[in-house]
JSON list of C-alpha atoms in Angstrom, two decimals:
[
{"chain": "A", "resi": 58, "resn": "MET", "atom": "CA", "xyz": [63.59, 49.30, -65.28]},
{"chain": "A", "resi": 59, "resn": "GLY", "atom": "CA", "xyz": [64.60, 51.05, -62.07]},
{"chain": "A", "resi": 60, "resn": "ASN", "atom": "CA", "xyz": [67.14, 53.67, -61.17]},
{"chain": "A", "resi": 61, "resn": "ASP", "atom": "CA", "xyz": [68.54, 54.65, -57.80]},
{"chain": "A", "resi": 62, "resn": "ASP", "atom": "CA", "xyz": [69.60, 58.22, -58.65]},
{"chain": "A", "resi": 63, "resn": "MET", "atom": "CA", "xyz": [67.08, 59.30, -61.30]},
{"chain": "A", "resi": 64, "resn": "GLY", "atom": "CA", "xyz": [63.39, 58.62, -61.48]},
{"chain": "A", "resi": 65, "resn": "ALA", "atom": "CA", "xyz": [62.83, 55.30, -63.25]},
{"chain": "A", "resi": 66, "resn": "ALA", "atom": "CA", "xyz": [59.90, 56.71, -65.22]},
{"chain": "A", "resi": 67, "resn": "ASP", "atom": "CA", "xyz": [62.06, 59.61, -66.41]},
{"chain": "A", "resi": 68, "resn": "VAL", "atom": "CA", "xyz": [64.81, 57.26, -67.63]},
{"chain": "A", "resi": 69, "resn": "ASP", "atom": "CA", "xyz": [62.22, 55.00, -69.31]},
{"chain": "A", "resi": 70, "resn": "THR", "atom": "CA", "xyz": [60.69, 58.00, -71.08]},
{"chain": "A", "resi": 71, "resn": "ARG", "atom": "CA", "xyz": [64.07, 59.29, -72.32]},
{"chain": "A", "resi": 72, "resn": "LEU", "atom": "CA", "xyz": [65.13, 55.79, -73.38]},
{"chain": "A", "resi": 73, "resn": "ALA", "atom": "CA", "xyz": [61.86, 55.28, -75.26]},
{"chain": "A", "resi": 74, "resn": "ALA", "atom": "CA", "xyz": [62.33, 58.60, -77.09]},
{"chain": "A", "resi": 75, "resn": "ARG", "atom": "CA", "xyz": [65.94, 57.70, -77.98]},
{"chain": "A", "resi": 76, "resn": "LEU", "atom": "CA", "xyz": [64.90, 54.29, -79.34]},
{"chain": "A", "resi": 77, "resn": "ALA", "atom": "CA", "xyz": [62.24, 55.93, -81.53]},
{"chain": "A", "resi": 78, "resn": "GLU", "atom": "CA", "xyz": [64.77, 58.55, -82.66]},
{"chain": "A", "resi": 79, "resn": "LEU", "atom": "CA", "xyz": [67.35, 55.90, -83.63]},
{"chain": "A", "resi": 80, "resn": "ARG", "atom": "CA", "xyz": [64.80, 54.01, -85.71]},
{"chain": "A", "resi": 81, "resn": "ALA", "atom": "CA", "xyz": [63.71, 57.25, -87.43]},
{"chain": "A", "resi": 82, "resn": "ASP", "atom": "CA", "xyz": [67.36, 58.20, -88.07]},
{"chain": "A", "resi": 83, "resn": "HIS", "atom": "CA", "xyz": [67.78, 54.91, -89.95]},
{"chain": "A", "resi": 84, "resn": "GLY", "atom": "CA", "xyz": [64.51, 55.41, -91.84]},
{"chain": "A", "resi": 85, "resn": "TRP", "atom": "CA", "xyz": [63.16, 52.05, -90.72]},
{"chain": "A", "resi": 86, "resn": "SER", "atom": "CA", "xyz": [59.57, 51.10, -90.09]},
{"chain": "A", "resi": 87, "resn": "LEU", "atom": "CA", "xyz": [58.72, 49.05, -87.02]},
{"chain": "A", "resi": 88, "resn": "GLY", "atom": "CA", "xyz": [58.48, 46.03, -89.32]},
{"chain": "A", "resi": 89, "resn": "GLU", "atom": "CA", "xyz": [61.97, 46.59, -90.73]},
{"chain": "A", "resi": 90, "resn": "LEU", "atom": "CA", "xyz": [63.43, 46.96, -87.23]},
{"chain": "A", "resi": 91, "resn": "ALA", "atom": "CA", "xyz": [61.56, 43.82, -86.12]},
{"chain": "A", "resi": 92, "resn": "ASP", "atom": "CA", "xyz": [63.10, 41.89, -89.03]},
{"chain": "A", "resi": 93, "resn": "ARG", "atom": "CA", "xyz": [66.60, 43.17, -88.25]},
{"chain": "A", "resi": 94, "resn": "SER", "atom": "CA", "xyz": [66.41, 42.64, -84.48]},
{"chain": "A", "resi": 95, "resn": "GLY", "atom": "CA", "xyz": [64.20, 39.58, -84.09]},
{"chain": "A", "resi": 96, "resn": "VAL", "atom": "CA", "xyz": [61.99, 41.56, -81.67]},
{"chain": "A", "resi": 97, "resn": "SER", "atom": "CA", "xyz": [58.25, 41.71, -82.38]},
{"chain": "A", "resi": 98, "resn": "ARG", "atom": "CA", "xyz": [56.73, 44.89, -83.78]},
{"chain": "A", "resi": 99, "resn": "SER", "atom": "CA", "xyz": [54.36, 45.17, -80.82]},
{"chain": "A", "resi": 100, "resn": "THR", "atom": "CA", "xyz": [57.20, 44.93, -78.29]},
{"chain": "A", "resi": 101, "resn": "LEU", "atom": "CA", "xyz": [59.23, 47.53, -80.20]},
{"chain": "A", "resi": 102, "resn": "SER", "atom": "CA", "xyz": [56.23, 49.84, -80.40]},
{"chain": "A", "resi": 103, "resn": "ARG", "atom": "CA", "xyz": [55.50, 49.50, -76.67]},
{"chain": "A", "resi": 104, "resn": "ALA", "atom": "CA", "xyz": [59.19, 50.12, -75.82]},
{"chain": "A", "resi": 105, "resn": "GLU", "atom": "CA", "xyz": [59.25, 53.27, -77.99]},
{"chain": "A", "resi": 106, "resn": "ARG", "atom": "CA", "xyz": [56.13, 54.57, -76.22]},
{"chain": "A", "resi": 107, "resn": "ALA", "atom": "CA", "xyz": [57.55, 53.76, -72.73]},
{"chain": "A", "resi": 108, "resn": "GLU", "atom": "CA", "xyz": [54.66, 51.35, -72.12]},
{"chain": "A", "resi": 109, "resn": "ILE", "atom": "CA", "xyz": [57.18, 48.67, -71.11]},
{"chain": "A", "resi": 110, "resn": "SER", "atom": "CA", "xyz": [60.62, 48.77, -69.54]},
{"chain": "A", "resi": 111, "resn": "PRO", "atom": "CA", "xyz": [62.98, 47.05, -71.96]},
{"chain": "A", "resi": 112, "resn": "THR", "atom": "CA", "xyz": [64.88, 44.03, -70.65]},
{"chain": "A", "resi": 113, "resn": "ALA", "atom": "CA", "xyz": [68.65, 43.69, -70.95]},
{"chain": "A", "resi": 114, "resn": "ALA", "atom": "CA", "xyz": [68.18, 41.07, -73.69]},
{"chain": "A", "resi": 115, "resn": "LEU", "atom": "CA", "xyz": [65.90, 43.41, -75.70]},
{"chain": "A", "resi": 116, "resn": "LEU", "atom": "CA", "xyz": [68.31, 46.34, -75.37]},
{"chain": "A", "resi": 117, "resn": "ASN", "atom": "CA", "xyz": [71.19, 44.07, -76.39]},
{"chain": "A", "resi": 118, "resn": "ARG", "atom": "CA", "xyz": [69.37, 43.10, -79.61]},
{"chain": "A", "resi": 119, "resn": "LEU", "atom": "CA", "xyz": [68.65, 46.75, -80.43]},
{"chain": "A", "resi": 120, "resn": "CYS", "atom": "CA", "xyz": [72.21, 47.76, -79.62]},
{"chain": "A", "resi": 121, "resn": "ALA", "atom": "CA", "xyz": [73.46, 45.09, -82.03]},
{"chain": "A", "resi": 122, "resn": "VAL", "atom": "CA", "xyz": [71.27, 46.53, -84.80]},
{"chain": "A", "resi": 123, "resn": "TYR", "atom": "CA", "xyz": [72.37, 50.10, -84.06]},
{"chain": "A", "resi": 124, "resn": "GLY", "atom": "CA", "xyz": [76.07, 49.23, -83.53]},
{"chain": "A", "resi": 125, "resn": "ARG", "atom": "CA", "xyz": [76.24, 50.51, -79.94]},
{"chain": "A", "resi": 126, "resn": "THR", "atom": "CA", "xyz": [77.10, 49.05, -76.57]},
{"chain": "A", "resi": 127, "resn": "MET", "atom": "CA", "xyz": [74.36, 49.11, -73.94]},
{"chain": "A", "resi": 128, "resn": "SER", "atom": "CA", "xyz": [76.37, 51.69, -72.02]},
{"chain": "A", "resi": 129, "resn": "GLN", "atom": "CA", "xyz": [76.59, 53.92, -75.09]},
{"chain": "A", "resi": 130, "resn": "LEU", "atom": "CA", "xyz": [72.83, 53.73, -75.58]},
{"chain": "A", "resi": 131, "resn": "LEU", "atom": "CA", "xyz": [72.11, 54.44, -71.92]},
{"chain": "A", "resi": 132, "resn": "SER", "atom": "CA", "xyz": [74.62, 57.30, -71.88]},
{"chain": "A", "resi": 133, "resn": "GLU", "atom": "CA", "xyz": [72.73, 58.91, -74.76]},
{"chain": "A", "resi": 134, "resn": "VAL", "atom": "CA", "xyz": [69.72, 59.40, -72.49]},
{"chain": "A", "resi": 135, "resn": "GLU", "atom": "CA", "xyz": [71.77, 60.92, -69.67]},
{"chain": "A", "resi": 136, "resn": "ALA", "atom": "CA", "xyz": [73.38, 64.31, -69.27]},
{"chain": "A", "resi": 137, "resn": "ALA", "atom": "CA", "xyz": [76.66, 65.01, -71.07]},
{"chain": "A", "resi": 138, "resn": "PRO", "atom": "CA", "xyz": [79.49, 62.95, -69.54]},
{"chain": "A", "resi": 139, "resn": "ALA", "atom": "CA", "xyz": [82.02, 64.62, -67.28]},
{"chain": "A", "resi": 140, "resn": "GLN", "atom": "CA", "xyz": [85.68, 63.76, -66.71]},
{"chain": "A", "resi": 141, "resn": "LEU", "atom": "CA", "xyz": [85.02, 63.01, -63.04]},
{"chain": "A", "resi": 142, "resn": "VAL", "atom": "CA", "xyz": [82.07, 60.73, -62.38]},
{"chain": "A", "resi": 143, "resn": "ARG", "atom": "CA", "xyz": [81.03, 60.90, -58.73]},
{"chain": "A", "resi": 144, "resn": "ALA", "atom": "CA", "xyz": [79.44, 57.80, -57.21]},
{"chain": "A", "resi": 145, "resn": "ALA", "atom": "CA", "xyz": [76.20, 59.71, -56.64]},
{"chain": "A", "resi": 146, "resn": "ASP", "atom": "CA", "xyz": [76.07, 60.61, -60.36]},
{"chain": "A", "resi": 147, "resn": "GLN", "atom": "CA", "xyz": [76.68, 57.11, -61.75]},
{"chain": "A", "resi": 148, "resn": "ALA", "atom": "CA", "xyz": [73.58, 55.89, -63.54]},
{"chain": "A", "resi": 149, "resn": "VAL", "atom": "CA", "xyz": [72.12, 52.67, -62.17]},
{"chain": "A", "resi": 150, "resn": "TRP", "atom": "CA", "xyz": [69.83, 50.57, -64.34]},
{"chain": "A", "resi": 151, "resn": "THR", "atom": "CA", "xyz": [67.94, 47.49, -63.15]},
{"chain": "A", "resi": 152, "resn": "ASP", "atom": "CA", "xyz": [66.31, 44.76, -65.19]},
{"chain": "A", "resi": 153, "resn": "THR", "atom": "CA", "xyz": [64.09, 43.33, -62.46]},
{"chain": "A", "resi": 154, "resn": "ALA", "atom": "CA", "xyz": [62.80, 40.55, -64.72]},
{"chain": "A", "resi": 155, "resn": "SER", "atom": "CA", "xyz": [66.26, 39.00, -65.05]},
{"chain": "A", "resi": 156, "resn": "GLY", "atom": "CA", "xyz": [67.74, 40.05, -61.69]},
{"chain": "A", "resi": 157, "resn": "PHE", "atom": "CA", "xyz": [70.44, 42.20, -63.33]},
{"chain": "A", "resi": 158, "resn": "THR", "atom": "CA", "xyz": [71.64, 45.59, -62.07]},
{"chain": "A", "resi": 159, "resn": "ARG", "atom": "CA", "xyz": [74.32, 47.66, -63.79]},
{"chain": "A", "resi": 160, "resn": "ARG", "atom": "CA", "xyz": [76.05, 50.82, -62.58]},
{"chain": "A", "resi": 161, "resn": "SER", "atom": "CA", "xyz": [77.86, 52.89, -65.21]},
{"chain": "A", "resi": 162, "resn": "VAL", "atom": "CA", "xyz": [80.97, 53.64, -63.14]},
{"chain": "A", "resi": 163, "resn": "SER", "atom": "CA", "xyz": [82.82, 55.17, -66.08]},
{"chain": "A", "resi": 164, "resn": "PRO", "atom": "CA", "xyz": [80.34, 55.60, -68.93]},
{"chain": "A", "resi": 165, "resn": "PRO", "atom": "CA", "xyz": [81.48, 55.94, -72.55]},
{"chain": "A", "resi": 166, "resn": "GLN", "atom": "CA", "xyz": [82.74, 59.34, -73.59]},
{"chain": "A", "resi": 167, "resn": "THR", "atom": "CA", "xyz": [83.65, 60.71, -76.99]},
{"chain": "A", "resi": 168, "resn": "GLY", "atom": "CA", "xyz": [87.31, 60.08, -77.75]},
{"chain": "A", "resi": 169, "resn": "LEU", "atom": "CA", "xyz": [87.64, 57.22, -75.24]},
{"chain": "A", "resi": 170, "resn": "ARG", "atom": "CA", "xyz": [87.17, 53.55, -76.15]},
{"chain": "A", "resi": 171, "resn": "GLY", "atom": "CA", "xyz": [86.80, 52.05, -72.66]},
{"chain": "A", "resi": 172, "resn": "GLU", "atom": "CA", "xyz": [84.14, 52.01, -70.01]},
{"chain": "A", "resi": 173, "resn": "VAL", "atom": "CA", "xyz": [83.70, 50.41, -66.59]},
{"chain": "A", "resi": 174, "resn": "VAL", "atom": "CA", "xyz": [80.49, 48.76, -65.40]},
{"chain": "A", "resi": 175, "resn": "ASP", "atom": "CA", "xyz": [79.69, 47.48, -61.89]},
{"chain": "A", "resi": 176, "resn": "ALA", "atom": "CA", "xyz": [77.20, 44.64, -62.35]},
{"chain": "A", "resi": 177, "resn": "THR", "atom": "CA", "xyz": [75.20, 42.47, -59.97]},
{"chain": "A", "resi": 178, "resn": "LEU", "atom": "CA", "xyz": [73.20, 39.34, -60.72]},
{"chain": "A", "resi": 179, "resn": "ALA", "atom": "CA", "xyz": [70.69, 38.09, -58.16]},
{"chain": "A", "resi": 180, "resn": "PRO", "atom": "CA", "xyz": [70.77, 34.47, -56.96]},
{"chain": "A", "resi": 181, "resn": "GLY", "atom": "CA", "xyz": [69.37, 32.24, -59.69]},
{"chain": "A", "resi": 182, "resn": "ALA", "atom": "CA", "xyz": [69.77, 34.94, -62.36]},
{"chain": "A", "resi": 183, "resn": "ASP", "atom": "CA", "xyz": [70.58, 33.57, -65.81]},
{"chain": "A", "resi": 184, "resn": "LEU", "atom": "CA", "xyz": [71.17, 36.25, -68.44]},
{"chain": "A", "resi": 185, "resn": "SER", "atom": "CA", "xyz": [71.78, 35.34, -72.09]},
{"chain": "A", "resi": 186, "resn": "TYR", "atom": "CA", "xyz": [72.60, 37.53, -75.06]},
{"chain": "A", "resi": 187, "resn": "ASP", "atom": "CA", "xyz": [72.17, 36.03, -78.52]},
{"chain": "A", "resi": 188, "resn": "ARG", "atom": "CA", "xyz": [74.72, 38.36, -80.12]},
{"chain": "A", "resi": 189, "resn": "PRO", "atom": "CA", "xyz": [77.22, 41.05, -79.15]},
{"chain": "A", "resi": 190, "resn": "PRO", "atom": "CA", "xyz": [76.08, 44.67, -79.28]},
{"chain": "A", "resi": 191, "resn": "VAL", "atom": "CA", "xyz": [79.29, 45.39, -81.23]},
{"chain": "A", "resi": 192, "resn": "PRO", "atom": "CA", "xyz": [81.14, 42.42, -82.81]},
{"chain": "A", "resi": 193, "resn": "GLY", "atom": "CA", "xyz": [84.69, 42.05, -81.49]},
{"chain": "A", "resi": 194, "resn": "LEU", "atom": "CA", "xyz": [83.97, 44.01, -78.31]},
{"chain": "A", "resi": 195, "resn": "GLU", "atom": "CA", "xyz": [86.78, 43.40, -75.80]},
{"chain": "A", "resi": 196, "resn": "GLN", "atom": "CA", "xyz": [85.67, 42.63, -72.24]},
{"chain": "A", "resi": 197, "resn": "HIS", "atom": "CA", "xyz": [87.55, 42.03, -68.99]},
{"chain": "A", "resi": 198, "resn": "LEU", "atom": "CA", "xyz": [85.24, 40.58, -66.33]},
{"chain": "A", "resi": 199, "resn": "TRP", "atom": "CA", "xyz": [86.53, 40.66, -62.74]},
{"chain": "A", "resi": 200, "resn": "VAL", "atom": "CA", "xyz": [84.42, 38.97, -60.08]},
{"chain": "A", "resi": 201, "resn": "LEU", "atom": "CA", "xyz": [84.31, 41.03, -56.88]},
{"chain": "A", "resi": 202, "resn": "GLU", "atom": "CA", "xyz": [81.91, 38.95, -54.74]},
{"chain": "A", "resi": 203, "resn": "GLY", "atom": "CA", "xyz": [80.17, 35.60, -55.21]},
{"chain": "A", "resi": 204, "resn": "GLY", "atom": "CA", "xyz": [80.36, 33.12, -58.07]},
{"chain": "A", "resi": 205, "resn": "LEU", "atom": "CA", "xyz": [79.61, 33.54, -61.75]},
{"chain": "A", "resi": 206, "resn": "ALA", "atom": "CA", "xyz": [79.40, 31.16, -64.70]},
{"chain": "A", "resi": 207, "resn": "VAL", "atom": "CA", "xyz": [80.20, 32.86, -68.01]},
{"chain": "A", "resi": 208, "resn": "THR", "atom": "CA", "xyz": [79.72, 31.14, -71.35]},
{"chain": "A", "resi": 209, "resn": "VAL", "atom": "CA", "xyz": [81.69, 32.55, -74.29]},
{"chain": "A", "resi": 210, "resn": "ARG", "atom": "CA", "xyz": [82.05, 30.71, -77.61]},
{"chain": "A", "resi": 211, "resn": "GLU", "atom": "CA", "xyz": [80.21, 27.73, -76.11]},
{"chain": "A", "resi": 212, "resn": "VAL", "atom": "CA", "xyz": [82.80, 27.32, -73.33]},
{"chain": "A", "resi": 213, "resn": "THR", "atom": "CA", "xyz": [81.59, 27.87, -69.76]},
{"chain": "A", "resi": 214, "resn": "HIS", "atom": "CA", "xyz": [83.97, 29.32, -67.18]},
{"chain": "A", "resi": 215, "resn": "ALA", "atom": "CA", "xyz": [83.16, 29.14, -63.44]},
{"chain": "A", "resi": 216, "resn": "LEU", "atom": "CA", "xyz": [84.57, 32.24, -61.73]},
{"chain": "A", "resi": 217, "resn": "ALA", "atom": "CA", "xyz": [84.99, 33.00, -58.03]},
{"chain": "A", "resi": 218, "resn": "ALA", "atom": "CA", "xyz": [85.82, 36.26, -56.24]},
{"chain": "A", "resi": 219, "resn": "GLY", "atom": "CA", "xyz": [89.09, 37.66, -57.58]},
{"chain": "A", "resi": 220, "resn": "ASP", "atom": "CA", "xyz": [89.01, 35.73, -60.87]},
{"chain": "A", "resi": 221, "resn": "CYS", "atom": "CA", "xyz": [89.23, 37.63, -64.16]},
{"chain": "A", "resi": 222, "resn": "LEU", "atom": "CA", "xyz": [88.05, 36.44, -67.57]},
{"chain": "A", "resi": 223, "resn": "ARG", "atom": "CA", "xyz": [89.24, 38.31, -70.68]},
{"chain": "A", "resi": 224, "resn": "PHE", "atom": "CA", "xyz": [87.55, 37.81, -74.05]},
{"chain": "A", "resi": 225, "resn": "ARG", "atom": "CA", "xyz": [86.27, 39.34, -77.26]},
{"chain": "A", "resi": 226, "resn": "VAL", "atom": "CA", "xyz": [82.58, 38.95, -77.98]},
{"chain": "A", "resi": 227, "resn": "TRP", "atom": "CA", "xyz": [81.75, 37.52, -81.40]},
{"chain": "A", "resi": 228, "resn": "GLY", "atom": "CA", "xyz": [78.64, 35.43, -80.65]},
{"chain": "A", "resi": 229, "resn": "GLY", "atom": "CA", "xyz": [76.20, 34.72, -77.89]},
{"chain": "A", "resi": 230, "resn": "THR", "atom": "CA", "xyz": [77.14, 34.97, -74.22]},
{"chain": "A", "resi": 231, "resn": "ARG", "atom": "CA", "xyz": [75.55, 33.78, -70.99]},
{"chain": "A", "resi": 232, "resn": "PHE", "atom": "CA", "xyz": [76.01, 34.97, -67.40]},
{"chain": "A", "resi": 233, "resn": "ARG", "atom": "CA", "xyz": [74.67, 32.86, -64.48]},
{"chain": "A", "resi": 234, "resn": "CYS", "atom": "CA", "xyz": [74.85, 33.60, -60.77]},
{"chain": "A", "resi": 235, "resn": "LEU", "atom": "CA", "xyz": [76.32, 30.63, -58.93]},
{"chain": "A", "resi": 236, "resn": "GLY", "atom": "CA", "xyz": [75.28, 30.03, -55.36]},
{"chain": "A", "resi": 237, "resn": "GLU", "atom": "CA", "xyz": [72.72, 31.53, -53.07]},
{"chain": "A", "resi": 238, "resn": "ARG", "atom": "CA", "xyz": [74.21, 35.03, -52.82]},
{"chain": "A", "resi": 239, "resn": "PRO", "atom": "CA", "xyz": [74.26, 37.73, -55.49]},
{"chain": "A", "resi": 240, "resn": "VAL", "atom": "CA", "xyz": [77.36, 37.92, -57.65]},
{"chain": "A", "resi": 241, "resn": "ARG", "atom": "CA", "xyz": [78.97, 41.33, -58.16]},
{"chain": "A", "resi": 242, "resn": "TYR", "atom": "CA", "xyz": [81.53, 41.91, -60.87]},
{"chain": "A", "resi": 243, "resn": "ALA", "atom": "CA", "xyz": [83.33, 44.69, -62.67]},
{"chain": "A", "resi": 244, "resn": "LEU", "atom": "CA", "xyz": [83.15, 44.67, -66.43]},
{"chain": "A", "resi": 245, "resn": "LEU", "atom": "CA", "xyz": [85.74, 46.65, -68.36]},
{"chain": "A", "resi": 246, "resn": "VAL", "atom": "CA", "xyz": [84.60, 47.14, -71.94]},
{"chain": "A", "resi": 247, "resn": "VAL", "atom": "CA", "xyz": [86.85, 48.33, -74.76]},
{"chain": "A", "resi": 248, "resn": "ALA", "atom": "CA", "xyz": [85.39, 49.16, -78.17]},
{"chain": "A", "resi": 249, "resn": "PRO", "atom": "CA", "xyz": [87.20, 47.56, -81.12]}
]
């Protein structure tokens, strides 16, 4: 996991501590969390000790178990949110294994249900989530540059720059970069 504005190791360390804290708050052993998430005990243990950088798919599974969006989880390892979020202060997280980069343009804040994410998928990137982090999550995906294939409820939509897809997430989703250039899109997320 990388970060443009904070040290990647620092973010990994804080994320690892938060993941361990969440499991402890629920009173679960690594085995219980593995059963609930479908992630192996060894992978969970290594993620909680910051020995590995969790992938987007792994974080999505853990978010589903803990009832959080990925942005909510990542915001919990950052400083307290402010009303004005300057570009230089927007957290950037990169999953190099899948070619996915996300910028928290407007991270979640107590009392607000929406957030804005600026996402980029590298050419050839194919990112799948087996479940929503929060069932019924409302999403508005607006393609800014490039082409994107989005599969929701087993229907695939091919999107070009300027296209917007609106949906609620109840099951698995898939995001694939179309073409030989990265695809950049804005994702507006509204908690149910």
